[in-house]
PDB file of C-alpha atoms in Angstrom:
ATOM      1  CA  MET C  31     -33.534  32.814   7.667  1.00 63.00           C
ATOM      2  CA  VAL C  32     -32.210  34.566   4.600  1.00 73.00           C
ATOM      3  CA  ASN C  33     -30.505  32.273   1.947  1.00 87.00           C
ATOM      4  CA  LEU C  34     -26.553  32.742   2.557  1.00 89.00           C
ATOM      5  CA  GLU C  35     -26.171  33.220  -1.290  1.00 92.00           C
ATOM      6  CA  LEU C  36     -28.044  36.479  -1.153  1.00 94.00           C
ATOM      7  CA  TYR C  37     -25.914  37.826   1.299  1.00 94.00           C
ATOM      8  CA  ARG C  38     -22.786  36.770  -1.159  1.00 92.00           C
ATOM      9  CA  VAL C  39     -24.380  38.522  -3.877  1.00 95.00           C
ATOM     10  CA  PHE C  40     -24.917  41.408  -1.780  1.00 95.00           C
ATOM     11  CA  TYR C  41     -21.079  41.471  -0.882  1.00 94.00           C
ATOM     12  CA  THR C  42     -19.872  41.147  -4.464  1.00 94.00           C
ATOM     13  CA  VAL C  43     -21.908  43.718  -5.609  1.00 95.00           C
ATOM     14  CA  ALA C  44     -20.917  46.017  -2.776  1.00 95.00           C
ATOM     15  CA  LYS C  45     -17.163  45.239  -3.496  1.00 93.00           C
ATOM     16  CA  CYS C  46     -17.394  45.795  -7.593  1.00 94.00           C
ATOM     17  CA  GLY C  47     -19.706  48.892  -7.216  1.00 94.00           C
ATOM     18  CA  SER C  48     -21.507  47.345 -10.494  1.00 93.00           C
ATOM     19  CA  LEU C  49     -24.465  44.801 -11.312  1.00 94.00           C
ATOM     20  CA  THR C  50     -22.445  43.922 -14.430  1.00 93.00           C
ATOM     21  CA  ARG C  51     -19.111  43.432 -12.830  1.00 93.00           C
ATOM     22  CA  ALA C  52     -20.649  41.425 -10.057  1.00 94.00           C
ATOM     23  CA  ALA C  53     -22.492  39.357 -12.614  1.00 93.00           C
ATOM     24  CA  ASP C  54     -18.868  38.468 -14.277  1.00 93.00           C
ATOM     25  CA  GLU C  55     -17.630  37.552 -11.128  1.00 91.00           C
ATOM     26  CA  LEU C  56     -20.387  35.320  -9.773  1.00 92.00           C
ATOM     27  CA  PHE C  57     -20.673  33.648 -13.253  1.00 91.00           C
ATOM     28  CA  ILE C  58     -24.595  34.489 -13.413  1.00 93.00           C
ATOM     29  CA  SER C  59     -26.538  36.839 -15.330  1.00 93.00           C
ATOM     30  CA  GLN C  60     -27.087  40.693 -14.551  1.00 93.00           C
ATOM     31  CA  PRO C  61     -30.801  40.111 -14.387  1.00 94.00           C
ATOM     32  CA  ALA C  62     -30.093  37.249 -11.794  1.00 94.00           C
ATOM     33  CA  VAL C  63     -28.131  39.845  -9.528  1.00 95.00           C
ATOM     34  CA  SER C  64     -30.263  42.625  -9.693  1.00 94.00           C
ATOM     35  CA  GLN C  65     -33.164  40.258  -8.726  1.00 95.00           C
ATOM     36  CA  ALA C  66     -31.111  38.902  -5.668  1.00 94.00           C
ATOM     37  CA  ILE C  67     -30.509  42.314  -4.195  1.00 95.00           C
ATOM     38  CA  LYS C  68     -34.106  43.025  -4.574  1.00 95.00           C
ATOM     39  CA  GLN C  69     -34.982  39.863  -2.734  1.00 94.00           C
ATOM     40  CA  LEU C  70     -32.485  40.271   0.045  1.00 95.00           C
ATOM     41  CA  GLU C  71     -33.882  43.747   0.468  1.00 94.00           C
ATOM     42  CA  GLY C  72     -37.421  42.658   0.918  1.00 94.00           C
ATOM     43  CA  GLN C  73     -36.506  40.315   3.142  1.00 93.00           C
ATOM     44  CA  LEU C  74     -34.440  42.658   5.247  1.00 94.00           C
ATOM     45  CA  GLY C  75     -37.052  45.404   4.813  1.00 94.00           C
ATOM     46  CA  ALA C  76     -34.406  48.059   3.878  1.00 94.00           C
ATOM     47  CA  THR C  77     -32.713  49.630   0.710  1.00 95.00           C
ATOM     48  CA  LEU C  78     -29.132  48.438   0.642  1.00 96.00           C
ATOM     49  CA  PHE C  79     -27.970  50.168  -2.245  1.00 95.00           C
ATOM     50  CA  ASN C  80     -28.570  53.910  -3.977  1.00 94.00           C
ATOM     51  CA  ARG C  81     -28.420  53.154  -7.947  1.00 91.00           C
ATOM     52  CA  THR C  82     -26.308  56.133  -9.265  1.00 90.00           C
ATOM     53  CA  HIS C  83     -24.764  56.751 -12.663  1.00 86.00           C
ATOM     54  CA  ARG C  84     -21.693  55.794 -11.155  1.00 86.00           C
ATOM     55  CA  GLY C  85     -23.087  52.366 -10.185  1.00 90.00           C
ATOM     56  CA  MET C  86     -24.196  50.937  -6.929  1.00 94.00           C
ATOM     57  CA  GLU C  87     -23.321  52.656  -3.913  1.00 94.00           C
ATOM     58  CA  LEU C  88     -24.077  51.141  -0.502  1.00 95.00           C
ATOM     59  CA  SER C  89     -27.056  53.123   1.461  1.00 95.00           C
ATOM     60  CA  ASP C  90     -26.361  54.996   4.633  1.00 94.00           C
ATOM     61  CA  ARG C  91     -29.112  53.327   6.903  1.00 92.00           C
ATOM     62  CA  GLY C  92     -28.951  50.138   4.998  1.00 94.00           C
ATOM     63  CA  GLY C  93     -26.127  48.398   3.259  1.00 94.00           C
ATOM     64  CA  LYS C  94     -23.481  50.606   5.169  1.00 95.00           C
ATOM     65  CA  GLN C  95     -24.760  49.079   8.139  1.00 94.00           C
ATOM     66  CA  ILE C  96     -24.323  45.481   7.551  1.00 95.00           C
ATOM     67  CA  PHE C  97     -21.416  45.346   4.662  1.00 95.00           C
ATOM     68  CA  GLY C  98     -18.813  44.999   7.508  1.00 94.00           C
ATOM     69  CA  ILE C  99     -20.784  42.057   9.447  1.00 95.00           C
ATOM     70  CA  VAL C 100     -21.370  40.457   6.250  1.00 94.00           C
ATOM     71  CA  GLU C 101     -17.831  40.350   5.088  1.00 93.00           C
ATOM     72  CA  LYS C 102     -16.545  39.245   8.431  1.00 94.00           C
ATOM     73  CA  ALA C 103     -19.252  36.139   8.470  1.00 93.00           C
ATOM     74  CA  LEU C 104     -18.500  35.273   4.799  1.00 92.00           C
ATOM     75  CA  ALA C 105     -14.745  35.268   5.515  1.00 90.00           C
ATOM     76  CA  GLU C 106     -15.454  32.993   8.530  1.00 91.00           C
ATOM     77  CA  LEU C 107     -17.340  30.612   6.230  1.00 90.00           C
ATOM     78  CA  ASP C 108     -14.429  30.629   3.645  1.00 84.00           C
ATOM     79  CA  GLU C 109     -12.024  29.801   6.369  1.00 82.00           C
ATOM     80  CA  ALA C 110     -14.230  26.981   7.484  1.00 84.00           C
ATOM     81  CA  GLU C 111     -14.429  25.478   4.402  1.00 78.00           C
ATOM     82  CA  ASN C 112     -10.899  26.052   3.331  1.00 70.00           C
ATOM     83  CA  LYS C 113     -10.078  24.233   7.030  1.00 72.00           C
ATOM     84  CA  LEU C 114     -12.320  21.327   5.946  1.00 71.00           C
ATOM     85  CA  LYS C 115     -10.773  21.166   2.435  1.00 65.00           C
ATOM     86  CA  GLU C 116      -7.211  21.171   4.078  1.00 61.00           C
ATOM     87  CA  ILE C 117      -8.237  18.144   6.406  1.00 61.00           C
ATOM     88  CA  ASN C 118      -9.442  16.128   3.339  1.00 59.00           C
ATOM     89  CA  THR C 119      -6.540  16.984   1.180  1.00 60.00           C
ATOM     90  CA  THR C 120      -3.686  17.194   3.759  1.00 67.00           C
ATOM     91  CA  ALA C 121      -1.982  14.854   6.204  1.00 72.00           C
ATOM     92  CA  THR C 122      -2.129  16.885   9.230  1.00 73.00           C
ATOM     93  CA  GLY C 123      -3.066  16.710  12.932  1.00 83.00           C
ATOM     94  CA  THR C 124      -2.998  13.322  14.918  1.00 91.00           C
ATOM     95  CA  ILE C 125      -4.024   9.960  14.304  1.00 93.00           C
ATOM     96  CA  ARG C 126      -5.285   8.037  16.877  1.00 95.00           C
ATOM     97  CA  ILE C 127      -4.533   4.000  16.260  1.00 96.00           C
ATOM     98  CA  SER C 128      -5.705   1.307  18.606  1.00 96.00           C
ATOM     99  CA  ALA C 129      -4.667  -2.081  18.181  1.00 95.00           C
ATOM    100  CA  SER C 130      -3.076  -5.014  20.718  1.00 92.00           C
ATOM    101  CA  ASP C 131       0.715  -5.189  21.620  1.00 92.00           C
ATOM    102  CA  THR C 132       0.824  -8.306  19.390  1.00 92.00           C
ATOM    103  CA  ILE C 133      -0.707  -6.570  16.178  1.00 94.00           C
ATOM    104  CA  PHE C 134       1.623  -3.254  16.759  1.00 95.00           C
ATOM    105  CA  SER C 135       4.585  -5.474  16.760  1.00 93.00           C
ATOM    106  CA  TYR C 136       3.881  -8.077  13.976  1.00 92.00           C
ATOM    107  CA  VAL C 137       1.441  -5.931  11.679  1.00 93.00           C
ATOM    108  CA  LEU C 138       1.847  -2.271  12.273  1.00 95.00           C
ATOM    109  CA  ILE C 139       5.419  -1.650  13.141  1.00 95.00           C
ATOM    110  CA  ASP C 140       6.911  -1.334   9.591  1.00 95.00           C
ATOM    111  CA  LYS C 141       3.690   0.481   8.364  1.00 95.00           C
ATOM    112  CA  ILE C 142       3.897   3.096  11.195  1.00 96.00           C
ATOM    113  CA  ALA C 143       7.584   3.369  10.360  1.00 96.00           C
ATOM    114  CA  ARG C 144       7.103   4.136   6.591  1.00 95.00           C
ATOM    115  CA  TYR C 145       4.292   6.757   7.138  1.00 94.00           C
ATOM    116  CA  HIS C 146       6.188   8.550   9.718  1.00 94.00           C
ATOM    117  CA  GLU C 147       8.629   8.827   6.829  1.00 93.00           C
ATOM    118  CA  MET C 148       6.247   9.641   4.324  1.00 92.00           C
ATOM    119  CA  TYR C 149       4.239  12.282   6.754  1.00 92.00           C
ATOM    120  CA  PRO C 150       6.712  13.348   9.624  1.00 92.00           C
ATOM    121  CA  GLN C 151       4.167  16.443  10.404  1.00 91.00           C
ATOM    122  CA  VAL C 152       1.373  13.832  11.481  1.00 92.00           C
ATOM    123  CA  ARG C 153       1.500  13.046  15.145  1.00 92.00           C
ATOM    124  CA  LEU C 154       0.578   9.159  15.782  1.00 95.00           C
ATOM    125  CA  SER C 155      -1.220   8.602  19.109  1.00 95.00           C
ATOM    126  CA  LEU C 156      -0.723   4.684  19.364  1.00 96.00           C
ATOM    127  CA  ILE C 157      -3.370   2.867  21.920  1.00 96.00           C
ATOM    128  CA  ASN C 158      -2.455  -0.397  23.142  1.00 93.00           C
ATOM    129  CA  CYS C 159      -5.212  -2.453  24.155  1.00 91.00           C
ATOM    130  CA  ILE C 160      -6.930  -5.828  23.432  1.00 88.00           C
ATOM    131  CA  THR C 161      -9.480  -6.153  20.777  1.00 88.00           C
ATOM    132  CA  THR C 162     -12.578  -5.755  23.311  1.00 87.00           C
ATOM    133  CA  ASP C 163     -11.271  -2.545  24.560  1.00 91.00           C
ATOM    134  CA  THR C 164     -10.581  -1.292  20.860  1.00 91.00           C
ATOM    135  CA  LEU C 165     -14.059  -1.924  20.008  1.00 89.00           C
ATOM    136  CA  GLU C 166     -15.281   0.221  22.860  1.00 91.00           C
ATOM    137  CA  LEU C 167     -12.819   2.995  21.789  1.00 92.00           C
ATOM    138  CA  LEU C 168     -14.298   2.923  18.238  1.00 89.00           C
ATOM    139  CA  LYS C 169     -17.898   3.015  19.438  1.00 87.00           C
ATOM    140  CA  ASN C 170     -17.162   5.863  21.719  1.00 88.00           C
ATOM    141  CA  GLY C 171     -14.872   7.880  18.737  1.00 88.00           C
ATOM    142  CA  LYS C 172     -11.973   7.784  20.752  1.00 92.00           C
ATOM    143  CA  CYS C 173      -9.642   6.087  17.940  1.00 93.00           C
ATOM    144  CA  ASP C 174      -9.521   7.027  14.131  1.00 93.00           C
ATOM    145  CA  ILE C 175      -8.286   3.652  13.013  1.00 94.00           C
ATOM    146  CA  ALA C 176      -8.271   0.429  14.847  1.00 94.00           C
ATOM    147  CA  PHE C 177      -6.858  -3.403  13.895  1.00 95.00           C
ATOM    148  CA  LEU C 178      -8.907  -6.084  15.288  1.00 93.00           C
ATOM    149  CA  ASN C 179      -8.510  -9.910  15.788  1.00 91.00           C
ATOM    150  CA  LEU C 180     -11.020 -11.604  13.787  1.00 89.00           C
ATOM    151  CA  PRO C 181     -13.949 -12.632  14.085  1.00 86.00           C
ATOM    152  CA  VAL C 182     -15.729  -9.924  15.703  1.00 85.00           C
ATOM    153  CA  ASP C 183     -19.431 -10.118  16.032  1.00 78.00           C
ATOM    154  CA  ASP C 184     -20.458  -6.492  16.257  1.00 75.00           C
ATOM    155  CA  LYS C 185     -22.010  -3.966  13.976  1.00 75.00           C
ATOM    156  CA  ASP C 186     -21.213  -0.734  15.723  1.00 79.00           C
ATOM    157  CA  PHE C 187     -18.060   0.087  13.743  1.00 83.00           C
ATOM    158  CA  THR C 188     -17.191   0.167   9.888  1.00 84.00           C
ATOM    159  CA  LEU C 189     -15.053  -3.040   9.273  1.00 84.00           C
ATOM    160  CA  SER C 190     -13.073  -2.089   5.980  1.00 82.00           C
ATOM    161  CA  SER C 191     -10.750  -4.772   5.255  1.00 81.00           C
ATOM    162  CA  THR C 192      -8.689  -7.905   6.273  1.00 88.00           C
ATOM    163  CA  VAL C 193      -4.775  -6.983   6.196  1.00 91.00           C
ATOM    164  CA  MET C 194      -3.346 -10.249   7.639  1.00 92.00           C
ATOM    165  CA  PRO C 195      -4.629 -13.836   7.483  1.00 94.00           C
ATOM    166  CA  LEU C 196      -4.057 -15.736  10.471  1.00 95.00           C
ATOM    167  CA  GLN C 197      -4.155 -19.474  11.032  1.00 96.00           C
ATOM    168  CA  ASP C 198      -3.945 -20.624  14.826  1.00 96.00           C
ATOM    169  CA  THR C 199      -1.918 -23.639  15.502  1.00 97.00           C
ATOM    170  CA  PHE C 200      -0.126 -25.477  18.284  1.00 98.00           C
ATOM    171  CA  VAL C 201       3.643 -25.101  18.974  1.00 98.00           C
ATOM    172  CA  ALA C 202       6.116 -26.508  21.404  1.00 98.00           C
ATOM    173  CA  ASN C 203       9.855 -27.140  21.827  1.00 97.00           C
ATOM    174  CA  GLN C 204      11.700 -29.893  20.718  1.00 96.00           C
ATOM    175  CA  SER C 205      10.617 -32.136  23.731  1.00 96.00           C
ATOM    176  CA  TYR C 206       7.412 -32.492  22.128  1.00 97.00           C
ATOM    177  CA  GLN C 207       9.172 -33.763  18.859  1.00 96.00           C
ATOM    178  CA  THR C 208       7.049 -37.028  18.643  1.00 96.00           C
ATOM    179  CA  LEU C 209       4.214 -35.186  18.482  1.00 97.00           C
ATOM    180  CA  SER C 210       5.061 -33.222  15.172  1.00 96.00           C
ATOM    181  CA  GLU C 211       5.951 -36.318  13.539  1.00 96.00           C
ATOM    182  CA  SER C 212       2.167 -36.780  12.682  1.00 97.00           C
ATOM    183  CA  VAL C 213      -1.338 -35.405  12.655  1.00 97.00           C
ATOM    184  CA  GLN C 214      -2.710 -35.269  16.146  1.00 97.00           C
ATOM    185  CA  PRO C 215      -6.646 -35.428  16.923  1.00 97.00           C
ATOM    186  CA  LEU C 216      -7.695 -32.070  18.150  1.00 97.00           C
ATOM    187  CA  ARG C 217      -9.214 -33.504  21.226  1.00 95.00           C
ATOM    188  CA  SER C 218      -5.658 -34.983  22.288  1.00 96.00           C
ATOM    189  CA  MET C 219      -4.406 -31.541  23.189  1.00 95.00           C
ATOM    190  CA  HIS C 220      -6.247 -31.560  26.196  1.00 91.00           C
ATOM    191  CA  ASP C 221      -4.084 -34.222  27.534  1.00 94.00           C
ATOM    192  CA  TYR C 222      -0.925 -32.011  27.393  1.00 96.00           C
ATOM    193  CA  PRO C 223      -0.234 -28.532  29.320  1.00 97.00           C
ATOM    194  CA  LEU C 224      -1.569 -26.059  27.220  1.00 97.00           C
ATOM    195  CA  LEU C 225      -0.522 -22.364  27.139  1.00 97.00           C
ATOM    196  CA  MET C 226      -3.403 -20.102  25.774  1.00 96.00           C
ATOM    197  CA  LEU C 227      -4.397 -16.271  25.985  1.00 94.00           C
ATOM    198  CA  ASP C 228      -6.076 -14.765  28.491  1.00 91.00           C
ATOM    199  CA  ALA C 229     -10.142 -15.852  28.352  1.00 91.00           C
ATOM    200  CA  ASN C 230     -11.453 -12.305  27.295  1.00 88.00           C
ATOM    201  CA  THR C 231      -9.384 -12.065  24.125  1.00 89.00           C
ATOM    202  CA  VAL C 232     -10.918 -12.609  20.725  1.00 88.00           C
ATOM    203  CA  THR C 233      -8.417 -15.153  19.736  1.00 89.00           C
ATOM    204  CA  ARG C 234      -9.273 -17.290  23.052  1.00 92.00           C
ATOM    205  CA  LYS C 235     -12.911 -16.996  22.477  1.00 91.00           C
ATOM    206  CA  ALA C 236     -12.502 -18.116  18.735  1.00 92.00           C
ATOM    207  CA  ILE C 237     -10.454 -21.122  19.730  1.00 93.00           C
ATOM    208  CA  ILE C 238     -12.819 -22.058  22.366  1.00 93.00           C
ATOM    209  CA  ASN C 239     -15.847 -21.425  20.538  1.00 93.00           C
ATOM    210  CA  PHE C 240     -14.708 -23.747  17.592  1.00 95.00           C
ATOM    211  CA  SER C 241     -13.353 -26.786  19.821  1.00 95.00           C
ATOM    212  CA  HIS C 242     -16.681 -26.505  21.813  1.00 94.00           C
ATOM    213  CA  SER C 243     -18.716 -26.752  18.396  1.00 95.00           C
ATOM    214  CA  ILE C 244     -17.153 -30.155  17.911  1.00 95.00           C
ATOM    215  CA  GLY C 245     -17.260 -31.383  21.211  1.00 95.00           C
ATOM    216  CA  VAL C 246     -13.733 -30.635  22.110  1.00 95.00           C
ATOM    217  CA  HIS C 247     -12.705 -29.038  25.464  1.00 92.00           C
ATOM    218  CA  LEU C 248      -9.701 -27.374  25.674  1.00 92.00           C
ATOM    219  CA  HIS C 249      -8.527 -25.970  28.984  1.00 90.00           C
ATOM    220  CA  PRO C 250      -5.427 -24.321  29.479  1.00 94.00           C
ATOM    221  CA  GLU C 251      -3.031 -24.962  32.434  1.00 94.00           C
ATOM    222  CA  VAL C 252      -1.512 -21.556  31.798  1.00 96.00           C
ATOM    223  CA  GLU C 253      -3.160 -18.388  30.758  1.00 95.00           C
ATOM    224  CA  CYS C 254      -0.974 -15.412  29.288  1.00 94.00           C
ATOM    225  CA  GLY C 255      -1.758 -11.673  28.888  1.00 89.00           C
ATOM    226  CA  SER C 256       0.817 -11.577  25.668  1.00 91.00           C
ATOM    227  CA  LEU C 257       1.831 -13.773  22.981  1.00 93.00           C
ATOM    228  CA  GLU C 258       5.287 -12.914  23.594  1.00 93.00           C
ATOM    229  CA  LEU C 259       5.375 -14.346  27.158  1.00 95.00           C
ATOM    230  CA  MET C 260       3.498 -17.215  25.580  1.00 96.00           C
ATOM    231  CA  VAL C 261       5.960 -18.350  23.183  1.00 96.00           C
ATOM    232  CA  ARG C 262       8.836 -17.804  25.775  1.00 96.00           C
ATOM    233  CA  LEU C 263       7.375 -20.286  27.758  1.00 97.00           C
ATOM    234  CA  ALA C 264       6.692 -22.873  24.890  1.00 97.00           C
ATOM    235  CA  GLN C 265      10.333 -22.627  24.148  1.00 97.00           C
ATOM    236  CA  SER C 266      11.347 -23.114  27.670  1.00 96.00           C
ATOM    237  CA  GLY C 267       9.340 -26.473  27.532  1.00 96.00           C
ATOM    238  CA  VAL C 268       6.578 -25.351  29.860  1.00 97.00           C
ATOM    239  CA  GLY C 269       3.777 -26.691  27.416  1.00 97.00           C
ATOM    240  CA  ILE C 270       2.150 -26.366  24.059  1.00 98.00           C
ATOM    241  CA  ALA C 271       1.128 -23.205  23.093  1.00 97.00           C
ATOM    242  CA  CYS C 272      -1.486 -22.050  20.731  1.00 97.00           C
ATOM    243  CA  VAL C 273      -0.727 -19.215  18.561  1.00 96.00           C
ATOM    244  CA  PRO C 274      -1.277 -17.937  15.138  1.00 95.00           C
ATOM    245  CA  ARG C 275       1.465 -19.631  12.774  1.00 96.00           C
ATOM    246  CA  GLU C 276       1.969 -15.931  11.295  1.00 95.00           C
ATOM    247  CA  TYR C 277       3.542 -14.551  14.351  1.00 95.00           C
ATOM    248  CA  VAL C 278       5.833 -17.513  15.153  1.00 96.00           C
ATOM    249  CA  ARG C 279       7.455 -18.345  11.608  1.00 95.00           C
ATOM    250  CA  ARG C 280      11.020 -17.067  12.510  1.00 95.00           C
ATOM    251  CA  GLU C 281      10.914 -19.579  15.606  1.00 97.00           C
ATOM    252  CA  LEU C 282       9.718 -22.410  13.559  1.00 97.00           C
ATOM    253  CA  GLU C 283      12.592 -21.597  10.965  1.00 96.00           C
ATOM    254  CA  GLU C 284      14.940 -21.485  13.824  1.00 95.00           C
ATOM    255  CA  GLY C 285      13.831 -24.786  15.318  1.00 96.00           C
ATOM    256  CA  SER C 286      13.560 -23.037  18.624  1.00 97.00           C
ATOM    257  CA  LEU C 287       9.685 -24.217  18.141  1.00 98.00           C
ATOM    258  CA  ILE C 288       8.069 -27.028  16.329  1.00 98.00           C
ATOM    259  CA  GLU C 289       4.610 -27.117  14.985  1.00 98.00           C
ATOM    260  CA  ILE C 290       2.092 -29.784  16.177  1.00 98.00           C
ATOM    261  CA  LYS C 291      -0.758 -30.106  13.426  1.00 97.00           C
ATOM    262  CA  THR C 292      -3.860 -31.411  14.347  1.00 97.00           C
ATOM    263  CA  ASP C 293      -7.063 -32.832  12.852  1.00 96.00           C
ATOM    264  CA  PRO C 294      -9.299 -30.759  12.510  1.00 97.00           C
ATOM    265  CA  GLN C 295      -7.179 -27.759  12.535  1.00 95.00           C
ATOM    266  CA  LEU C 296      -8.188 -24.722  13.986  1.00 96.00           C
ATOM    267  CA  PRO C 297     -10.173 -22.310  11.806  1.00 94.00           C
ATOM    268  CA  ALA C 298      -8.313 -19.263   9.803  1.00 94.00           C
ATOM    269  CA  ARG C 299      -8.920 -16.264  11.397  1.00 93.00           C
ATOM    270  CA  GLY C 300      -7.350 -12.549  10.281  1.00 94.00           C
ATOM    271  CA  VAL C 301      -6.674  -9.096  11.411  1.00 95.00           C
ATOM    272  CA  GLY C 302      -9.105  -6.351  10.176  1.00 93.00           C
ATOM    273  CA  ILE C 303      -9.216  -2.515   9.886  1.00 94.00           C
ATOM    274  CA  ALA C 304     -11.941  -0.925  11.393  1.00 92.00           C
ATOM    275  CA  PHE C 305     -12.952   2.937  11.371  1.00 92.00           C
ATOM    276  CA  PRO C 306     -15.813   4.621  13.807  1.00 89.00           C
ATOM    277  CA  LYS C 307     -19.297   4.199  11.990  1.00 85.00           C
ATOM    278  CA  ASN C 308     -20.605   7.431  10.449  1.00 82.00           C
ATOM    279  CA  VAL C 309     -17.604   9.293  10.463  1.00 83.00           C
ATOM    280  CA  ALA C 310     -15.717  10.304   7.785  1.00 82.00           C
ATOM    281  CA  PRO C 311     -11.848   9.477   8.094  1.00 86.00           C
ATOM    282  CA  SER C 312      -9.318  12.525   7.563  1.00 85.00           C
ATOM    283  CA  PHE C 313      -7.162  12.281   4.870  1.00 87.00           C
ATOM    284  CA  ALA C 314      -4.405  11.651   7.196  1.00 89.00           C
ATOM    285  CA  VAL C 315      -6.225   8.616   8.059  1.00 91.00           C
ATOM    286  CA  ARG C 316      -6.871   7.598   4.585  1.00 90.00           C
ATOM    287  CA  GLU C 317      -3.298   7.726   3.706  1.00 91.00           C
ATOM    288  CA  PHE C 318      -2.358   5.360   6.474  1.00 94.00           C
ATOM    289  CA  PHE C 319      -5.104   3.055   5.122  1.00 92.00           C
ATOM    290  CA  LYS C 320      -3.561   3.083   1.702  1.00 91.00           C
ATOM    291  CA  LEU C 321      -0.418   1.628   3.145  1.00 92.00           C
ATOM    292  CA  PHE C 322      -2.325  -1.835   3.570  1.00 88.00           C
ATOM    293  CA  ASN C 323      -4.238  -1.517   0.470  1.00 76.00           C
ATOM    294  CA  GLU C 324      -2.092   0.400  -2.415  1.00 57.00           C
ATOM    295  CA  GLU C 325      -5.160   0.775  -4.698  1.00 43.00           C
ATOM    296  CA  GLY C 326      -7.155   2.319  -2.133  1.00 41.00           C
ATOM    297  CA  GLU C 327      -9.846   0.234  -2.802  1.00 42.00           C
ATOM    298  CA  ASN C 328     -12.528  -0.332  -0.121  1.00 47.00           C
ATOM    299  CA  ALA C 329     -11.440   2.800   1.710  1.00 47.00           C
ATOM    300  CA  PRO C 330     -14.471   4.462   3.434  1.00 49.00           C
ATOM    301  CA  VAL C 331     -15.340   7.716   2.257  1.00 41.00           C
ATOM    302  CA  SER C 332     -17.456  10.777   3.063  1.00 39.00           C
ATOM    303  CA  LYS C 333     -21.344  10.030   2.426  1.00 33.00           C
TER     304      LYS C 333
END
């Protein structure tokens, strides 16, 4: 396979009609241009130029036969390079964002609105699914950026940073007021009707794994598919909900829910940003990431 740069020298000489002018355009010496032409002619087994007093003219049986093909090939390669440069420097195309309904509602909605205002030409494809399903999308390259409930014990993706800390706690309506007046032993929570997310969620698994590690077994009376439903049920007095405090701040401030603190308290978690492994994110994706990290630190880059 002939070195592509030799064809680029050939094309430049043909276009300029002179070794000297070609050397100036290519920013190399004239002897280097002459040597490149000789090397290409040797590899192709054909004379590409006629050397005349007027300069370098394409030969009928060599240079003229391949000039059009080389010109088209170089133009297509330049177009490909420009396309990649555009992707890496311009916010265009589609961003596929995957997260749970709760994360979209409490973490992403303001950022999505801001990004759409900044880059209205970028199409946003929002994929709503729980963290375990989001992990599969990441592994299969079906989303460009994902937001996960942590912790996640999986190395088949690139976890970049944590964008929101989460502190799981217990909340209920005013009928449980006496429990909120002092810190309750964590193990005592199984004496009350508990509301928890589905067993397949990362949130539920983290809570159960921690409680089991200290010999406490929490069994929910009601399993919910969404945090919003669980909060509504807790407000209605159905039971005590285990939720991240950050997601019920308004309800706690309004008094429709009260917090029941426990000893020990549940461990802190977080929402993290993740990217498909070994895939360089586009400029559009990196710009969305920067909304969560204005300095741009920890952003994944092409290796």
